[in-house]
mmCIF file of C-alpha atoms in Angstrom:
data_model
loop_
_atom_site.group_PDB
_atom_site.id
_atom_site.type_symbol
_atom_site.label_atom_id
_atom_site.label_comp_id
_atom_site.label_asym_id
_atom_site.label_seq_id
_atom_site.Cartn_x
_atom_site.Cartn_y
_atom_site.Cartn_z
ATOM 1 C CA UNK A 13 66.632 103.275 105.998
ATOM 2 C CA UNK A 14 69.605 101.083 104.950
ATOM 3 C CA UNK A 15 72.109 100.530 107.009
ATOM 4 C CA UNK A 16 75.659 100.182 106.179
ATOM 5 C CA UNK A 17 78.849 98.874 107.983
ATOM 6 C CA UNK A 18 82.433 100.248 106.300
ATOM 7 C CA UNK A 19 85.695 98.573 106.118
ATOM 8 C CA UNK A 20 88.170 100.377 105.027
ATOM 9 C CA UNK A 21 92.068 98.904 104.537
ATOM 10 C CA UNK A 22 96.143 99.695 104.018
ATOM 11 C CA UNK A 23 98.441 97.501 103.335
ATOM 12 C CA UNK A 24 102.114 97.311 104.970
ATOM 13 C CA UNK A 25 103.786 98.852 102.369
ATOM 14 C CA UNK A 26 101.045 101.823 102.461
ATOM 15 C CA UNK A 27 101.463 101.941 105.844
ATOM 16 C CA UNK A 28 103.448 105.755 105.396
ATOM 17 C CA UNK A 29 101.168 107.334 103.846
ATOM 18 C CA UNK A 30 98.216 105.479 106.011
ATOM 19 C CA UNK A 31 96.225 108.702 107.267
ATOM 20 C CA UNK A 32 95.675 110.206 103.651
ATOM 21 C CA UNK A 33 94.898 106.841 102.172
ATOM 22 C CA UNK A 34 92.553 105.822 104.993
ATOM 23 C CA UNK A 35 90.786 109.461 105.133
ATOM 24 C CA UNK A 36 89.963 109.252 100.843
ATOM 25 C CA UNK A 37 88.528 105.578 101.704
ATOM 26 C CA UNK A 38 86.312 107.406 104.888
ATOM 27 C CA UNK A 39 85.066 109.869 102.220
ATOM 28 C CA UNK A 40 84.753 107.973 99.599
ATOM 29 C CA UNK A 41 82.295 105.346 102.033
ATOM 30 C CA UNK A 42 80.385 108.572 103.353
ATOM 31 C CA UNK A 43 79.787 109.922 99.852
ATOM 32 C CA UNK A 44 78.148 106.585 98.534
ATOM 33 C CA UNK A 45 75.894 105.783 101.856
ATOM 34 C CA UNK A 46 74.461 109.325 101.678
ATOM 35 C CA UNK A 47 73.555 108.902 98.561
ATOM 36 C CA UNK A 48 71.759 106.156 99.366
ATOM 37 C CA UNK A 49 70.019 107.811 102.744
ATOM 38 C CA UNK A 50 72.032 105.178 104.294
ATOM 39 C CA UNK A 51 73.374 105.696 107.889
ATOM 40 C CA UNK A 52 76.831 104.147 108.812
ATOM 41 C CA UNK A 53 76.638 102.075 111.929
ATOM 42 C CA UNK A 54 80.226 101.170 112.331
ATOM 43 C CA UNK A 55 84.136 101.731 110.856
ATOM 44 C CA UNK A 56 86.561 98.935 110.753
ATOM 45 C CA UNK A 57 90.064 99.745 109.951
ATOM 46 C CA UNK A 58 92.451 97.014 109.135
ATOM 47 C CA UNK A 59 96.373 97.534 109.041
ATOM 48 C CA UNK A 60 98.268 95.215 107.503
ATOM 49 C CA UNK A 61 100.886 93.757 109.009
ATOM 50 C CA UNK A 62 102.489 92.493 105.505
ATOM 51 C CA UNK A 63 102.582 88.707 106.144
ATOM 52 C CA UNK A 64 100.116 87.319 103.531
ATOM 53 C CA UNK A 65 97.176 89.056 104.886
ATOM 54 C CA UNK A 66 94.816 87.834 101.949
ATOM 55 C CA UNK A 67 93.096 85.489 104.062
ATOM 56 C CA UNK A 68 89.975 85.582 105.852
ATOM 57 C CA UNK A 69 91.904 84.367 108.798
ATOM 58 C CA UNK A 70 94.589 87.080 109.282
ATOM 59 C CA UNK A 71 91.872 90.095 108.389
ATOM 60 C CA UNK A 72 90.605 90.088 111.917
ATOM 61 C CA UNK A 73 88.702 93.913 111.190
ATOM 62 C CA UNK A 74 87.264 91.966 108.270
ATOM 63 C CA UNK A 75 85.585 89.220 110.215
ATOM 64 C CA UNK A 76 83.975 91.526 112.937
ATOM 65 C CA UNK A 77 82.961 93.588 110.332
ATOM 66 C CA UNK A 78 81.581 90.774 108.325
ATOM 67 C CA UNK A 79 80.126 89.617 112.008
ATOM 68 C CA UNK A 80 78.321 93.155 112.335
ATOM 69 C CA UNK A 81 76.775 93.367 109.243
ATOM 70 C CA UNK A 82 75.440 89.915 109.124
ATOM 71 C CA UNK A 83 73.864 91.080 113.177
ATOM 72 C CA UNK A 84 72.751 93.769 111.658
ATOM 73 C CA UNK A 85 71.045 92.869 107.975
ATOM 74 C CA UNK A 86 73.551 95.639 107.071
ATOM 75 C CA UNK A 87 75.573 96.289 104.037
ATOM 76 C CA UNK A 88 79.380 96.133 103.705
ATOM 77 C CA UNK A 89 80.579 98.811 101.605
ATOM 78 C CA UNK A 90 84.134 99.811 101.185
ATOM 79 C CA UNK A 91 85.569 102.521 98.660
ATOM 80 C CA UNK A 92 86.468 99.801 96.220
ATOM 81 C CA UNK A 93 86.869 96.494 95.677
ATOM 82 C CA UNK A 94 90.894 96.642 95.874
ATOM 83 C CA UNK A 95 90.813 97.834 99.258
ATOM 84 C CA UNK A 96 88.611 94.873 100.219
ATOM 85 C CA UNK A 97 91.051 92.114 98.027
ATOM 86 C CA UNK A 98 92.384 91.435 95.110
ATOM 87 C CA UNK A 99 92.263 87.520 96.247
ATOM 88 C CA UNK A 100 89.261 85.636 94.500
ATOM 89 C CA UNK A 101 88.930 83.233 97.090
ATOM 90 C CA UNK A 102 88.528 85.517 99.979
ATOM 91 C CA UNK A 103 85.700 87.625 97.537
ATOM 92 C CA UNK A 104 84.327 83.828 97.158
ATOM 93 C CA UNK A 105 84.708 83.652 101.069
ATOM 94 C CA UNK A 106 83.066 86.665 101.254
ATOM 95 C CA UNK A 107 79.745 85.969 99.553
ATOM 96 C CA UNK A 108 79.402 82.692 100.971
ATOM 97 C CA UNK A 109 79.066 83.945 104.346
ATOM 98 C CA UNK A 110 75.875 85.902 102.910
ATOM 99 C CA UNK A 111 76.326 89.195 104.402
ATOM 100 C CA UNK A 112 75.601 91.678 101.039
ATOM 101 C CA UNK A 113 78.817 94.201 100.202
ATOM 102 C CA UNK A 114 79.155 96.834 97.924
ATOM 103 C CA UNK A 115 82.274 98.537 96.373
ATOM 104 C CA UNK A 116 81.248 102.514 96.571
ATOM 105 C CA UNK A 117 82.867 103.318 93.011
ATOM 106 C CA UNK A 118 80.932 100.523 91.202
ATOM 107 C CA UNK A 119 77.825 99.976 92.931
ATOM 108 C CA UNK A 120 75.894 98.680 90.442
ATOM 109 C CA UNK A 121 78.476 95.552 90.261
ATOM 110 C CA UNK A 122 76.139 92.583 91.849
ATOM 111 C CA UNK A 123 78.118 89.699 94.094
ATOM 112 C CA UNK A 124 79.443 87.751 90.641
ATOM 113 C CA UNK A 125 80.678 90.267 89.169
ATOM 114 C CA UNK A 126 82.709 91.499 91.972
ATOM 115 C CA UNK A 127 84.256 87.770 92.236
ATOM 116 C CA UNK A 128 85.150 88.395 88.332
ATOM 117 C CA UNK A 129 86.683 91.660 89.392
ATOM 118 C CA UNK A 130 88.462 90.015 91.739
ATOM 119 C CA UNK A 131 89.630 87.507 89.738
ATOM 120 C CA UNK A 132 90.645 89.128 87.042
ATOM 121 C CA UNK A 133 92.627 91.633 89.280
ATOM 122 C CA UNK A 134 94.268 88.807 90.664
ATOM 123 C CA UNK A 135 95.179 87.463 87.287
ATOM 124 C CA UNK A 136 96.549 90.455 86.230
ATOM 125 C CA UNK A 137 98.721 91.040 89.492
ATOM 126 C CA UNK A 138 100.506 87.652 88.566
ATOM 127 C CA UNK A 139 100.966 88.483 85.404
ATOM 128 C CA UNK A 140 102.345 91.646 85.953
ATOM 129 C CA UNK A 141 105.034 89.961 88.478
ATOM 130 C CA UNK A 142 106.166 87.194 85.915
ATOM 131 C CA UNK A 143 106.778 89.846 84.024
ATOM 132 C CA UNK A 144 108.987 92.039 86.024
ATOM 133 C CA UNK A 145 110.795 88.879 87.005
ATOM 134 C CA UNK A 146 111.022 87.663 83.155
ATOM 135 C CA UNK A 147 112.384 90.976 82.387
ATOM 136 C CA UNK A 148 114.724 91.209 85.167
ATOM 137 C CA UNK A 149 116.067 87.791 84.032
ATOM 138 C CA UNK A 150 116.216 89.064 80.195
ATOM 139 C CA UNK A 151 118.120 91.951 81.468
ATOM 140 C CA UNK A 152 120.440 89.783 83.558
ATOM 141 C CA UNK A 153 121.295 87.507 80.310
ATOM 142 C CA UNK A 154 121.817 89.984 78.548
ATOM 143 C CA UNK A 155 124.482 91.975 80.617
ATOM 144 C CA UNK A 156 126.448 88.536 81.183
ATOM 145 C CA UNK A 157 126.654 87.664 76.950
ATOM 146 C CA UNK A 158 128.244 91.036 76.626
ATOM 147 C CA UNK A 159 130.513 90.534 79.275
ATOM 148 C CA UNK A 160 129.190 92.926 81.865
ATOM 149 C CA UNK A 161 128.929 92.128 85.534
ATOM 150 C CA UNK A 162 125.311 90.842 86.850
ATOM 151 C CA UNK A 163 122.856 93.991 86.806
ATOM 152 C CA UNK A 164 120.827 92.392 89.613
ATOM 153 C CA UNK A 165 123.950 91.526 91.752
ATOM 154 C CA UNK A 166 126.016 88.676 92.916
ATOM 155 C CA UNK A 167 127.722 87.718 96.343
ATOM 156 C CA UNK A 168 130.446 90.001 95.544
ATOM 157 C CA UNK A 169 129.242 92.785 94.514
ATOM 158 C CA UNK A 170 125.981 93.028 96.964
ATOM 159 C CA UNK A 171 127.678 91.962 99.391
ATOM 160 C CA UNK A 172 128.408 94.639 102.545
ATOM 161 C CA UNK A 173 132.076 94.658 103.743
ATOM 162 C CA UNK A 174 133.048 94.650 107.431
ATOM 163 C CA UNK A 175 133.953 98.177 107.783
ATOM 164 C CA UNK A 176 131.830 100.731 107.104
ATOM 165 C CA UNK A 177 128.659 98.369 107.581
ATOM 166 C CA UNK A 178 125.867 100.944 107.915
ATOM 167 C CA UNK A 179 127.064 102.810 105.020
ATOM 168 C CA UNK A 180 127.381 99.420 102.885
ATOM 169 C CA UNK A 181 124.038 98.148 104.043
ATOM 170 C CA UNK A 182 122.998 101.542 103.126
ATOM 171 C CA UNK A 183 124.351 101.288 99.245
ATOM 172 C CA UNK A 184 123.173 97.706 98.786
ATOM 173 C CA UNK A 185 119.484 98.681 99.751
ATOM 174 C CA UNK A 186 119.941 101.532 96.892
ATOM 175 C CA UNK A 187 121.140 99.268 94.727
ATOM 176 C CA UNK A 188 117.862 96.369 95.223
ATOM 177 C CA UNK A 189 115.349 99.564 95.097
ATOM 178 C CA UNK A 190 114.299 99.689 91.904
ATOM 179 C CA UNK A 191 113.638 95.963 91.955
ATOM 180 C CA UNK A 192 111.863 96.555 94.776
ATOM 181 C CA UNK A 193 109.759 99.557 93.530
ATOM 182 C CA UNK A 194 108.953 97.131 90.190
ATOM 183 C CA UNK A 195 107.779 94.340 92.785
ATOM 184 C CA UNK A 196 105.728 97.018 94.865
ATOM 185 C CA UNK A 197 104.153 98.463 91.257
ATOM 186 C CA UNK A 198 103.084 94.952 90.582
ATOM 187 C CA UNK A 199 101.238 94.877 93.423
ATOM 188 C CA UNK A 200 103.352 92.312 95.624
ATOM 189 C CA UNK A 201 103.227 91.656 98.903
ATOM 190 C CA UNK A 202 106.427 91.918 101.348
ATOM 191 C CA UNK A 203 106.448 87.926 101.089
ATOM 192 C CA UNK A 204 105.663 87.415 97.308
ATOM 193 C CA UNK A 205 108.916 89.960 97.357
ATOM 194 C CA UNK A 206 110.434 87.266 99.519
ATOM 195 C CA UNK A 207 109.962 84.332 96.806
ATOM 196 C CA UNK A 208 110.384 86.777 93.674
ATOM 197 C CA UNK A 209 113.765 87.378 94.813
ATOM 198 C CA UNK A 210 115.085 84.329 95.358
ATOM 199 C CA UNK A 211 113.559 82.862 92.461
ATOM 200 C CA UNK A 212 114.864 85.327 90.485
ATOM 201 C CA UNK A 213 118.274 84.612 92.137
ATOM 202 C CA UNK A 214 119.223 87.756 93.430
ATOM 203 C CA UNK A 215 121.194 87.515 96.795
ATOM 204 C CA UNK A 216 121.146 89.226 99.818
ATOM 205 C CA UNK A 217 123.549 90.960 100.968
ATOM 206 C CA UNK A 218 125.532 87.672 102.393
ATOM 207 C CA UNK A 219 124.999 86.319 99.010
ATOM 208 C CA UNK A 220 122.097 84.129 100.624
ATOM 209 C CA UNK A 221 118.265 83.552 100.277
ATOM 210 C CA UNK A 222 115.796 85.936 101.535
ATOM 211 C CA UNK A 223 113.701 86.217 104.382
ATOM 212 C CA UNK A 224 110.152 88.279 105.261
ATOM 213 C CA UNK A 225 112.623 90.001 107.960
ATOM 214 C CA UNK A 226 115.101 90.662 105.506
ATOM 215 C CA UNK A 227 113.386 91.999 102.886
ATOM 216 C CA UNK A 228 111.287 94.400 105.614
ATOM 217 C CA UNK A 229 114.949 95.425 106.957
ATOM 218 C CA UNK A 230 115.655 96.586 103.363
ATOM 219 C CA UNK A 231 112.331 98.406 103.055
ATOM 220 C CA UNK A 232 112.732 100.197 106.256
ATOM 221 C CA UNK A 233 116.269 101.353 104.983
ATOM 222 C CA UNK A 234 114.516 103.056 101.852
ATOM 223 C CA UNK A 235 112.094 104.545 103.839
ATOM 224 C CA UNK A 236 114.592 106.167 105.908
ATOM 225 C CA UNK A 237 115.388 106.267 109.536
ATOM 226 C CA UNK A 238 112.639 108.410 110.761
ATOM 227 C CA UNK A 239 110.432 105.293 109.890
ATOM 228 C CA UNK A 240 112.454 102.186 111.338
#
């Protein structure tokens, strides 16, 4: 009987809706090793912290459960490849070590073509960011030859007052969420958020560059207080 070890992953800015995402991943993993006769031998759960957790090194789940299958001649299966990475190094990491995986919604895929997968995934999650910020930009050139004021913001009119700072922090998150919500469709991590917006030159709200804290301060503003 094969054996199988699962791994199953959110990232940070999942990280509210966790439990439903983490429960379709369980059956999703349950579904495919039964259908193999497979028993599970062991869950790994990895939360992301959001600080460029596409390496080997900061997936700490991912290594003991890498470490158990490889004990075990086991399998490592997750629900699908996307919840394993979307980083082709870490897939090449991955089946270097040796240890055999499996994504449970294309199992027939062999170790290569889950690196293509991957790679491909990752080339599209780049492209899809250049082209938010190219469009962003476009948009931003285009407001300014007509005369209108900067649609992504400026110092002055992103920037908080002193009174009322709550309630102004509070409007200049609204104002930066649908440039967030394009980053987060793209697929972008809190810190490739970090370097989109400043190369994109949108200020924070004291008109400077942005930070991983920043940009998570913002985040937990749109999610609302019962979440900070």
């Amino acid at each position: 009987m094969q054996e199988f070890v699962a791994y199953r992953r959110v990232t940070a800015s999942e990280q509210g809706r966790a439990g439903l995402d983490l429960e379709a991943q369980a059956a999703a993993i349950l579904r495919f090793v039964q259908s193999r006769h497979g028993v599970l031998l062991q869950d790994f759960v990895e939360h992301e912290a959001g600080k460029g957790s596409d390496g080997m090194d900061r997936r700490p789940q991912l290594r003991e459960a890498i470490a158990t299958a490889r004990r075990r001649a086991a399998v490592l299966v997750v629900s699908r490849l996307d919840r394993l990475s979307r980083n082709a190094a870490l897939i090449a990491d991955l089946i270097a070590s040796g240890v055999a995986f499996v994504a449970a919604d294309t199992p027939e895929a062999d170790a290569a073509m889950l690196h293509a997968y991957a790679a491909v995934a990752q080339r599209e999650r780049e492209h899809a960011a250049g082209r938010i910020s190219a469009a962003l930009q476009a948009k931003k050139r285009a407001a300014l030859a007509r005369g209108l004021p900067n649609p992504l913001g400026n110092s002055r009119t992103l920037q908080p007052g002193n009174s009322g700072r709550s309630e102004s922090a509070q409007a200049f998150a609204a104002r930066l969420a649908p440039i967030l919500e394009a980053y987060r469709a793209a697929g972008l991590t809190q810190r490739r958020m970090v370097e989109a917006l400043n190369h994109d030159g949108i200020p924070t709200a004291a008109g400077g560059t942005w930070s991983l804290l920043q940009v998570q301060r913002v985040l937990a503003r749109l999610a609302g207080p019962h979440q900070r």
